[in-house]
CSV table of C-alpha atoms and ligand atoms in Angstrom, one decimal:
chain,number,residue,atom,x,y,z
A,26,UNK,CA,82.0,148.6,98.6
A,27,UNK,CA,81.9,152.0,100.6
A,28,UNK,CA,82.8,151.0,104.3
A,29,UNK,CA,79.6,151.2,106.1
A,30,UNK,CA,79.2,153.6,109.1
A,31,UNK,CA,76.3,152.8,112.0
A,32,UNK,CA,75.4,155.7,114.5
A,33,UNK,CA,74.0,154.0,117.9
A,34,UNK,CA,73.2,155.3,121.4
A,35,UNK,CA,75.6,153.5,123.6
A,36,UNK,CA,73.2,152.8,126.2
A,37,UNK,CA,70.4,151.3,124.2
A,38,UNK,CA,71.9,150.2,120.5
A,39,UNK,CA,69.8,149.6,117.8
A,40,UNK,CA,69.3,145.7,117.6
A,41,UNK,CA,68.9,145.9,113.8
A,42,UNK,CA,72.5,147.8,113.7
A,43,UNK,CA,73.6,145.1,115.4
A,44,UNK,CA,72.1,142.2,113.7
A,45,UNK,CA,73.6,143.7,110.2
A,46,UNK,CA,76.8,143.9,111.6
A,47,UNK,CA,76.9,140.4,112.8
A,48,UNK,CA,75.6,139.0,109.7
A,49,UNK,CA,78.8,140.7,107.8
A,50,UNK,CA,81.3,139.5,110.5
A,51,UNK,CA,79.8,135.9,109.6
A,52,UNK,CA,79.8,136.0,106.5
A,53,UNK,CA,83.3,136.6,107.2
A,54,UNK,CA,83.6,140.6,106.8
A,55,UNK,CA,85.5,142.8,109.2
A,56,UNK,CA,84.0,145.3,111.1
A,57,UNK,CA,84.8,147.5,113.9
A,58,UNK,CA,83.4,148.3,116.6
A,59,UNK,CA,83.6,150.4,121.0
A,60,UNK,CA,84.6,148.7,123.4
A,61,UNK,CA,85.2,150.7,126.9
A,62,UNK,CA,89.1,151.1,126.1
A,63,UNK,CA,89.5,151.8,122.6
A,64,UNK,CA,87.6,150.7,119.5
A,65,UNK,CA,88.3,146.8,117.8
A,66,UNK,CA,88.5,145.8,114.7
A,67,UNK,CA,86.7,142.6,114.9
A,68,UNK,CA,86.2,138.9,113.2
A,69,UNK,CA,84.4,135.7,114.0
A,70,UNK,CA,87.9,133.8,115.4
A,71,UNK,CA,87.3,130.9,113.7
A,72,UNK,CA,86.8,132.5,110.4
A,73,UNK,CA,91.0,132.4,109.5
A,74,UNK,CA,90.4,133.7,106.3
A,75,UNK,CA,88.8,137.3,107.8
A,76,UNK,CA,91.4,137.0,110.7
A,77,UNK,CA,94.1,137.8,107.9
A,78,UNK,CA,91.6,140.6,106.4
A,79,UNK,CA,92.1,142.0,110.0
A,80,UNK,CA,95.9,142.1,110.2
A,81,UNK,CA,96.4,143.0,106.2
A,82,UNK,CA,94.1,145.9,107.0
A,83,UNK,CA,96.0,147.0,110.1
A,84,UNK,CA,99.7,146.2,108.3
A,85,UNK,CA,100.0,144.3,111.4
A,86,UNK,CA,102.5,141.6,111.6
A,87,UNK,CA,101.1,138.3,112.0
A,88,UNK,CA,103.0,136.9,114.8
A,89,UNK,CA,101.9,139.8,117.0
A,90,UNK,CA,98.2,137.7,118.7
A,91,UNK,CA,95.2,138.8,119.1
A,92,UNK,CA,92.3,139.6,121.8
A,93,UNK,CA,89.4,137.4,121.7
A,94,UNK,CA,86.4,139.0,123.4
A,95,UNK,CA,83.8,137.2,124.9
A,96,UNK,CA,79.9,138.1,126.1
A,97,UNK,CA,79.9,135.2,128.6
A,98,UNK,CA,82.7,133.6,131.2
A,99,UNK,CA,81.5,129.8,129.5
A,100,UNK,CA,83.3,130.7,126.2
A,101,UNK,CA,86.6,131.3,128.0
A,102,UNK,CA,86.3,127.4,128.5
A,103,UNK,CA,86.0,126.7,124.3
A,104,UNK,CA,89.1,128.6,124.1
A,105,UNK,CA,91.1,128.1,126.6
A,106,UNK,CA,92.4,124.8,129.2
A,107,UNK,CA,93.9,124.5,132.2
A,108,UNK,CA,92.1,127.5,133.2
A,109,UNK,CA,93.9,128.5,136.9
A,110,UNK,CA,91.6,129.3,139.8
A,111,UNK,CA,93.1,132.9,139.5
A,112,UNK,CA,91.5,133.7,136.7
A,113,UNK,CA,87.9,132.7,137.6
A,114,UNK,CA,88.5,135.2,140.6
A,115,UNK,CA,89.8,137.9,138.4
A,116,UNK,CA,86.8,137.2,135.8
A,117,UNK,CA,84.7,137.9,139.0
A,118,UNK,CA,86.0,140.9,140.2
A,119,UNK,CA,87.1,142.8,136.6
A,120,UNK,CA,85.0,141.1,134.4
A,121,UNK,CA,83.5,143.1,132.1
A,122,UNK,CA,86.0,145.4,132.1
A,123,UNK,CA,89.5,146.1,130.8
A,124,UNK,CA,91.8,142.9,132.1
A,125,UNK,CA,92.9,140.3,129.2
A,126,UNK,CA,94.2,137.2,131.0
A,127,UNK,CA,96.6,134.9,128.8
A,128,UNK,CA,95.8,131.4,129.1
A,129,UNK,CA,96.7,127.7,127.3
A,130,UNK,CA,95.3,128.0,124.1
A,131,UNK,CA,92.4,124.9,123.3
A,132,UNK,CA,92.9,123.1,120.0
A,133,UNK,CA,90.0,125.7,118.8
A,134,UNK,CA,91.8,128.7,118.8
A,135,UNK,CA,93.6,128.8,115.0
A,136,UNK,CA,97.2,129.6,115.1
A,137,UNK,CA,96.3,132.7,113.3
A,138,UNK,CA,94.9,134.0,115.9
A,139,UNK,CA,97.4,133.6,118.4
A,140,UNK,CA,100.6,134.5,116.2
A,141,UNK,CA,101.7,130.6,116.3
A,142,UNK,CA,101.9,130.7,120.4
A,143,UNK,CA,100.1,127.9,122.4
A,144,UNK,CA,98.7,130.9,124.5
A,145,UNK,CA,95.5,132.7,124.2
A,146,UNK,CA,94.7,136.4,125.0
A,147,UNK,CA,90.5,136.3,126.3
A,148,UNK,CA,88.7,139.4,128.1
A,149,UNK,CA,85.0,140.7,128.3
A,150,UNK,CA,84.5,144.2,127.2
A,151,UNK,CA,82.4,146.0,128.9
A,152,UNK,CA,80.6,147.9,126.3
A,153,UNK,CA,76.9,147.3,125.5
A,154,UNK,CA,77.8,147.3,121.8
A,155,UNK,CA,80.7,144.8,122.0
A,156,UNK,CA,78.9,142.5,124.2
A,157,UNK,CA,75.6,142.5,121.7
A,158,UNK,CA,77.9,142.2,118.9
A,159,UNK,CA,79.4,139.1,120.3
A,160,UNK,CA,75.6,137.8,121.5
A,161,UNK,CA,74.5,138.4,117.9
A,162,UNK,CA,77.5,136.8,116.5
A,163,UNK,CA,77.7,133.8,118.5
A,164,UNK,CA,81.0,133.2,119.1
A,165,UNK,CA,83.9,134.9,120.9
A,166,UNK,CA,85.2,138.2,118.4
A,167,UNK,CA,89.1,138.7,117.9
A,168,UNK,CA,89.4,141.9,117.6
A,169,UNK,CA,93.1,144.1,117.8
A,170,UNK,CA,92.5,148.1,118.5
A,171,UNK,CA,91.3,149.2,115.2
A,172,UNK,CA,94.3,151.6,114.2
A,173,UNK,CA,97.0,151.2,111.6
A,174,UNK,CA,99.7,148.9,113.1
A,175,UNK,CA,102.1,151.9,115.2
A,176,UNK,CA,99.5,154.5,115.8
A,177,UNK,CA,97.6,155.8,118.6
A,178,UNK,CA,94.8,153.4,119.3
A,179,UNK,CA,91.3,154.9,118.2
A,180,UNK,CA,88.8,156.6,121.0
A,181,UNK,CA,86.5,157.6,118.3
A,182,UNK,CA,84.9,156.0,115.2
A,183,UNK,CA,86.4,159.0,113.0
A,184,UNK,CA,89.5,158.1,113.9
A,185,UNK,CA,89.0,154.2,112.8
A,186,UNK,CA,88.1,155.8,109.5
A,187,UNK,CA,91.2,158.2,109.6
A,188,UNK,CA,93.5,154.9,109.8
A,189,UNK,CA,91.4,152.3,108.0
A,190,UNK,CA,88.4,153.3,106.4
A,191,UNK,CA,89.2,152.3,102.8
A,192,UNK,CA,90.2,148.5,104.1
A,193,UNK,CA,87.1,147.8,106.2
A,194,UNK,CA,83.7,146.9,105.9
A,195,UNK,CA,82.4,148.9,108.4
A,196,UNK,CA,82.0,150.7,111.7
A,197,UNK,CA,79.4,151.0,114.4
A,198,UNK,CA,79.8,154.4,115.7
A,199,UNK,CA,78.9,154.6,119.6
A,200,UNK,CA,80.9,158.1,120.4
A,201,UNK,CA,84.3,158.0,122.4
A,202,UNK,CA,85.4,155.8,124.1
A,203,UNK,CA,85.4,155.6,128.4
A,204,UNK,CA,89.3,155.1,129.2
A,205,UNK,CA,90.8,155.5,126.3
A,206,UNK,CA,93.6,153.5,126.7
A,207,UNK,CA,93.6,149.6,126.2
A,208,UNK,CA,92.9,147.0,128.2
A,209,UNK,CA,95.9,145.9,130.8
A,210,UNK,CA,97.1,142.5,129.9
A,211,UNK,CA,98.2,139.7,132.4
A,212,UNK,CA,99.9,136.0,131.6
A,213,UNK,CA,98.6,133.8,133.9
A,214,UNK,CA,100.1,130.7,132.7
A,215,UNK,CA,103.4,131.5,134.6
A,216,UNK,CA,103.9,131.9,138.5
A,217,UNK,CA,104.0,134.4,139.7
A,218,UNK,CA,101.7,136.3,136.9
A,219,UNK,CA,103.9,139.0,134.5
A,220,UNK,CA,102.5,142.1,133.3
A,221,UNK,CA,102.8,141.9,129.3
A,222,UNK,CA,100.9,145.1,128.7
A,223,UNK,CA,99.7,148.2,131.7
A,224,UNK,CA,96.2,149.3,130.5
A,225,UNK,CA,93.3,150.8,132.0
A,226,UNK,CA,92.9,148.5,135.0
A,227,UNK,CA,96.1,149.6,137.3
A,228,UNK,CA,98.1,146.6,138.3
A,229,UNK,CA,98.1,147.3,142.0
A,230,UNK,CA,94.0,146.5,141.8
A,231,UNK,CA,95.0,143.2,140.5
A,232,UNK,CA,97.4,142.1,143.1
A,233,UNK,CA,95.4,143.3,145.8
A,234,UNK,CA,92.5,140.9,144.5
A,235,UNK,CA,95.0,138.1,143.5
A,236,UNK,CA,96.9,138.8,146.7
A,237,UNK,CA,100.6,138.2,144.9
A,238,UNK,CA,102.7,140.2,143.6
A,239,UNK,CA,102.4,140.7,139.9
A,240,UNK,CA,106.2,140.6,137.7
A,241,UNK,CA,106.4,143.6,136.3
A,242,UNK,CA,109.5,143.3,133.3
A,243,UNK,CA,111.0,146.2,132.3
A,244,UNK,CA,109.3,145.6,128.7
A,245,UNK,CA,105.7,146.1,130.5
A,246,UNK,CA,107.6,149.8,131.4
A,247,UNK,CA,107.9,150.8,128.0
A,248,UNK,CA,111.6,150.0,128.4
A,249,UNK,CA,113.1,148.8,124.9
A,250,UNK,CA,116.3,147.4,125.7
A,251,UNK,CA,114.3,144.0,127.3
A,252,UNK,CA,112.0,143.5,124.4
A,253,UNK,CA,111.1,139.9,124.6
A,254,UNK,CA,109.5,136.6,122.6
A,255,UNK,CA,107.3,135.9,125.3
A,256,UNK,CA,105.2,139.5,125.5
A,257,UNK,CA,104.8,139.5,121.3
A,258,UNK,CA,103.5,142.4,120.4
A,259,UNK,CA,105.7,145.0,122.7
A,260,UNK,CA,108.5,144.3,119.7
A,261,UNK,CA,106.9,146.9,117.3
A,262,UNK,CA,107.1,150.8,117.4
A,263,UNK,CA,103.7,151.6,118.9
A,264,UNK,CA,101.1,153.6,119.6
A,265,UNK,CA,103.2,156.7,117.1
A,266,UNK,CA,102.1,160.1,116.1
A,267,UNK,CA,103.5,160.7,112.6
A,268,UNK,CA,105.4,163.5,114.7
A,269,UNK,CA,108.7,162.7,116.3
A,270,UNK,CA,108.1,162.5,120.1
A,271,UNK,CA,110.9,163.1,122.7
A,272,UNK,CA,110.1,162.4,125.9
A,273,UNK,CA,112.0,163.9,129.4
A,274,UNK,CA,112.1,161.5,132.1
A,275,UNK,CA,113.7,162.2,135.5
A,276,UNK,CA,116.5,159.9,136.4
A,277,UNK,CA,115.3,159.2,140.4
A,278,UNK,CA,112.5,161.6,141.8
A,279,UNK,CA,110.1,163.3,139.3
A,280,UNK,CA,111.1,167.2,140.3
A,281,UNK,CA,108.5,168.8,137.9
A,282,UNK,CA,110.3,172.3,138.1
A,283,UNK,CA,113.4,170.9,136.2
A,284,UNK,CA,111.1,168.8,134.0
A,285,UNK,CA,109.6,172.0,133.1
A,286,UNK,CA,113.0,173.4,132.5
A,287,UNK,CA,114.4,171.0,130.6
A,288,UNK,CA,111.4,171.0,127.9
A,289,UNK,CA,111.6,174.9,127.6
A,290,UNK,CA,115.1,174.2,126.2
A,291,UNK,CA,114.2,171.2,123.8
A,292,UNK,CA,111.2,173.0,123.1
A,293,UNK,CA,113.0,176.3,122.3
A,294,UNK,CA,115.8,174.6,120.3
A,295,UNK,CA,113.8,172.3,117.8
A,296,UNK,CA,111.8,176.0,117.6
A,297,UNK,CA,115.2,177.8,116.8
A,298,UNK,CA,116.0,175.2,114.2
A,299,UNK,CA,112.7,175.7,112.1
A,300,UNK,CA,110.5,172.8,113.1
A,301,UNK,CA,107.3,173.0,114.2
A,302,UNK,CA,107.0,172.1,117.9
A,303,UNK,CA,104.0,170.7,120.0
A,304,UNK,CA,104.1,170.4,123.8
A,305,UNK,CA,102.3,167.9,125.6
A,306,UNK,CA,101.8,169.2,129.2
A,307,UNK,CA,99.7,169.5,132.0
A,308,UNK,CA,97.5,172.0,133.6
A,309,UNK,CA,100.3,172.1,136.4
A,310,UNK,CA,102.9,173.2,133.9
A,311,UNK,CA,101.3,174.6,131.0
A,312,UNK,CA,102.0,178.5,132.4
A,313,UNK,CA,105.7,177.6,131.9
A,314,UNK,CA,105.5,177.2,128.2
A,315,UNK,CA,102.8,179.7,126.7
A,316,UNK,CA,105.4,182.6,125.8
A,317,UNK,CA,107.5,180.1,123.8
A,318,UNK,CA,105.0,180.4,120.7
A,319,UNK,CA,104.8,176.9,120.6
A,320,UNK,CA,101.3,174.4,120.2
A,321,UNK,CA,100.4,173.4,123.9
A,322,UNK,CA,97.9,170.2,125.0
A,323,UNK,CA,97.4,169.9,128.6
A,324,UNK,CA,96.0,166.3,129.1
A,325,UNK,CA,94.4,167.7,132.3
A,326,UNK,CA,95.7,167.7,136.0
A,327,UNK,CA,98.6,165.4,137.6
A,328,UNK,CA,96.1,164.3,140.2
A,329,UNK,CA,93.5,162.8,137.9
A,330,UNK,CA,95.8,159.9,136.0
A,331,UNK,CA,92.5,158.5,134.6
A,332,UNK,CA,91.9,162.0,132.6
A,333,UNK,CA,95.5,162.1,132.0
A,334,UNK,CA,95.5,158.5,129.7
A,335,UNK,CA,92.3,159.0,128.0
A,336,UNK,CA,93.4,162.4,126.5
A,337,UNK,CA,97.2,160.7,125.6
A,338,UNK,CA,95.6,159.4,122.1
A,339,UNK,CA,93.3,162.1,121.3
A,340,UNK,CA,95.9,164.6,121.8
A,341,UNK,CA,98.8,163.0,119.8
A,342,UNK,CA,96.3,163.0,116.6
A,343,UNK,CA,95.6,166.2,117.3
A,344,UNK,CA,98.9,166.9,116.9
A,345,UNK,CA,99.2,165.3,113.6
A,346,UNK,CA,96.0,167.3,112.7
A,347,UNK,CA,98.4,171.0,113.8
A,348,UNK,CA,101.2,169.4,111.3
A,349,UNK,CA,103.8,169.4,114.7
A,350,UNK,CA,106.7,167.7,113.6
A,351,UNK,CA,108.2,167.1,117.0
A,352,UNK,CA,106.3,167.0,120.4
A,353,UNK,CA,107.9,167.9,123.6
A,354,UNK,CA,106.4,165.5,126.7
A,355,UNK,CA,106.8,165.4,130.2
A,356,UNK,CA,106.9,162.2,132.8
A,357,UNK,CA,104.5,161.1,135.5
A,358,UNK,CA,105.2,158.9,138.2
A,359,UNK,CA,104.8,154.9,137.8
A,360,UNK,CA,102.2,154.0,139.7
A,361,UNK,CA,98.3,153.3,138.7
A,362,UNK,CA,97.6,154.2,135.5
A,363,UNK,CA,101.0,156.5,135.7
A,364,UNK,CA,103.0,153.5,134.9
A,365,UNK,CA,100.4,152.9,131.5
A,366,UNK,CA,101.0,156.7,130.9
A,367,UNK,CA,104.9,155.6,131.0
A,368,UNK,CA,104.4,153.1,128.9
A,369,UNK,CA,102.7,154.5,125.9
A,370,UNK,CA,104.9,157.5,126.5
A,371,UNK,CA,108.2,155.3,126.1
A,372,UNK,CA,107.0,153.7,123.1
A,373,UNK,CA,105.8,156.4,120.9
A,374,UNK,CA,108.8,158.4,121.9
A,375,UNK,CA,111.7,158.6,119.3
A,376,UNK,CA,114.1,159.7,121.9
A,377,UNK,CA,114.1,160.1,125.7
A,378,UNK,CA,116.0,162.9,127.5
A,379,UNK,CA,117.1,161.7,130.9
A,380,UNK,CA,117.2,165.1,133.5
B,1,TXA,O1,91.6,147.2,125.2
B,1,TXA,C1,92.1,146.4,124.4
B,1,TXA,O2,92.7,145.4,124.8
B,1,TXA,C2,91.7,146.6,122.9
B,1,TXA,C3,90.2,146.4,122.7
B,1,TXA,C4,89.8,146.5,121.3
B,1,TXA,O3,89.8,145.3,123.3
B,1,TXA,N1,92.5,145.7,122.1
B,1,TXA,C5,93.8,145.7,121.9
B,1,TXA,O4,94.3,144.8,121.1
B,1,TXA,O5,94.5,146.6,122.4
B,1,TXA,P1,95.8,144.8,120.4
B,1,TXA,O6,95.8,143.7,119.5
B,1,TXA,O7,96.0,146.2,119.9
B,1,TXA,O8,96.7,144.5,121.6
B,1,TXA,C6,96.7,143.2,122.1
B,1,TXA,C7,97.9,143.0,123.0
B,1,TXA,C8,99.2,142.9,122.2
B,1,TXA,O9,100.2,143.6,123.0
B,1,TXA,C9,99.5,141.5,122.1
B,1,TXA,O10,100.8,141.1,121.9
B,1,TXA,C10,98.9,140.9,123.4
B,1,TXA,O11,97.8,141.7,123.7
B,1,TXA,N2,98.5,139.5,123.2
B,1,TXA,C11,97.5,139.1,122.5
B,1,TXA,N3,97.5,137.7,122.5
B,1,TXA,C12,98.5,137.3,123.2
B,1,TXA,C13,99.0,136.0,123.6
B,1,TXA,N4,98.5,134.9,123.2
B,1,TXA,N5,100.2,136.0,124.3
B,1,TXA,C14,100.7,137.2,124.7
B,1,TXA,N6,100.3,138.4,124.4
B,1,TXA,C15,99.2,138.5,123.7
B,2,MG,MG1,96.9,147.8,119.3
């Protein structure tokens, strides 16, 4: 069966779209779908056999959980117990929107789901699509970023199809997507709450609400060396061109004129030494690089973060698409979205040059 490909207006979906791509998630299809961060690749959670379908099609490894997404805050309750007054006062203030809170599982949620762990990954997209989806469905979706396992998450449909259009049954094509980046993901079943994953809700915005401060292990950074059991899917090479990035980071202070430097030289060598070289820039630094004869991608202005991430995935297909075989890419600060920039950085980068 060709994979099936529904164009809808964000804003207003059409309900039959909908209602045919329900009916194939339960009859136990896969199907992806937008969601405000990046798009899903969804099943019915209880369905275990099309929550396999989901990982075989993404290559994913099945001890790295799931997202379930819900349409209503009631269905965190079916899948989830000993729900913390935190979270009903983050659902209020985020929800729709991109936070996943990590809660005790309920009996409910099949191990599949969850990679074996007693906890359970919920948020509430806000996207009309997802949320209809979900309505028509009846039950909460689990749906992972609809990439191949290690690529850049998909912002458009056409990119879902790049990466997985032979092993799907379809896609409901809504345009790209608002942040670009996935959702930022919090474990609330430990005190004081730990980051397992910066996204598109900054983690300041969440201790300011919650009025703690939010643990922040050097994993959540990007940072390899303290990979751990407890933050599951941050063990795997993510979020990779098929180019080879290196990535300069400052060692204190970001000083952007010996950033600049720095990728001149890397840029110029790998040049020298016959490979095709991409930069990935910023309008604040692009000047210094366009006599190297290289391929340059701003992802937009140092003062607008939010710009900044939702180019990140776009930019490193588009990469691909020039045939670069190693990308050059500078540091931002960690702080607001910077420290998800950081993060996504670290780990698609095959090396990082400390300056
Ligand atoms: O924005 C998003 O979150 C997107 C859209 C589609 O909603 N989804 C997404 O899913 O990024 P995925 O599967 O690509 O990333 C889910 C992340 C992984 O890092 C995973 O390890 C973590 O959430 N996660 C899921 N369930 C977990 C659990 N029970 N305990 C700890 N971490 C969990
Ligand atoms: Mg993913």
């Amino acid at each position: 069966m060709p994979v099936r490909v529904w164009r809808v207006d964000p804003s207003s979906p059409d309900p039959r779209v909908i209602e045919d791509a329900a009916l194939i998630l339960k009859s136990g299809g896969i199907v992806a779908f937008p969601t405000e961060t990046v798009y899903g690749l969804g099943a019915v959670y209880h369905m275990v056999e099309a929550v396999r379908k989901v990982f075989l099609a993404k290559r994913r490894p099945m001890d790295n959980p799931l997202i379930l997404h819900v349409s209503r805050e009631s269905q965190v309750f079916e899948l989830a117990v000993d729900v913390p007054v935190e979270a009903s006062e983050l659902f209020k203030k985020f929800w729709p929107g991109p936070l996943t809170l990590v809660l005790p599982k309920s009996a409910r949620v099949p191990g599949e789901v969850t990679g074996g762990l007693g906890k359970v990954a919920v948020r509430m997209p806000a996207h009309n699509v997802a949320l209809r989806l979900i309505e028509a469905v009846g039950a909460p979706i689990a749906a992972p970023s609809a990439n191949l396992s290690g690529r850049p998450s998909p912002t458009t449909a056409q990119h879902v199809l790049e990466d997985l259009g032979e092993s799907i049954d379809g896609v409901i094509d809504a345009g790209e997507t608002l942040y670009g980046v996935e959702s930022t993901v919090i474990d609330l079943t430990v005190s004081p709450p730990v980051l397992l994953r910066p996204g598109s809700v900054p983690v300041e915005e969440v201790e300011r609400v919650l009025g703690v401060k939010i643990a922040v292990p050097p994993f959540a950074r990007g940072l390899e060396e303290a990979e751990r059991a407890f933050a599951p899917g941050t063990r795997y090479r993510h979020y990779s061109p098929w180019a080879a990035l290196v990535l300069v980071e400052p060692r204190g202070a970001l000083e952007l004129s010996s950033v600049a430097e720095r990728v001149r030289e890397l840029a110029a060598h790998y040049k020298s030494a016959g490979r095709r070289v991409g930069i990935l820039c910023t309008d604040e630094t692009i000047h210094s690089y366009v006599d190297l004869g290289v391929e340059l991608i701003s992802l937009g202005s140092r003062g607008d973060f939010f710009g900044m991430a939702k180019r990140l995935y776009p930019s490193l297909r588009e990469f691909d698409s020039r045939r670069v075989e190693v990308i050059i890419a500078e540091p931002v600060e960690e702080r607001g979205l910077g420290l998800t920039l950081m993060n996504r950085l670290r780990k698609a980068s095959s090396q990082r040059i400390l300056v």
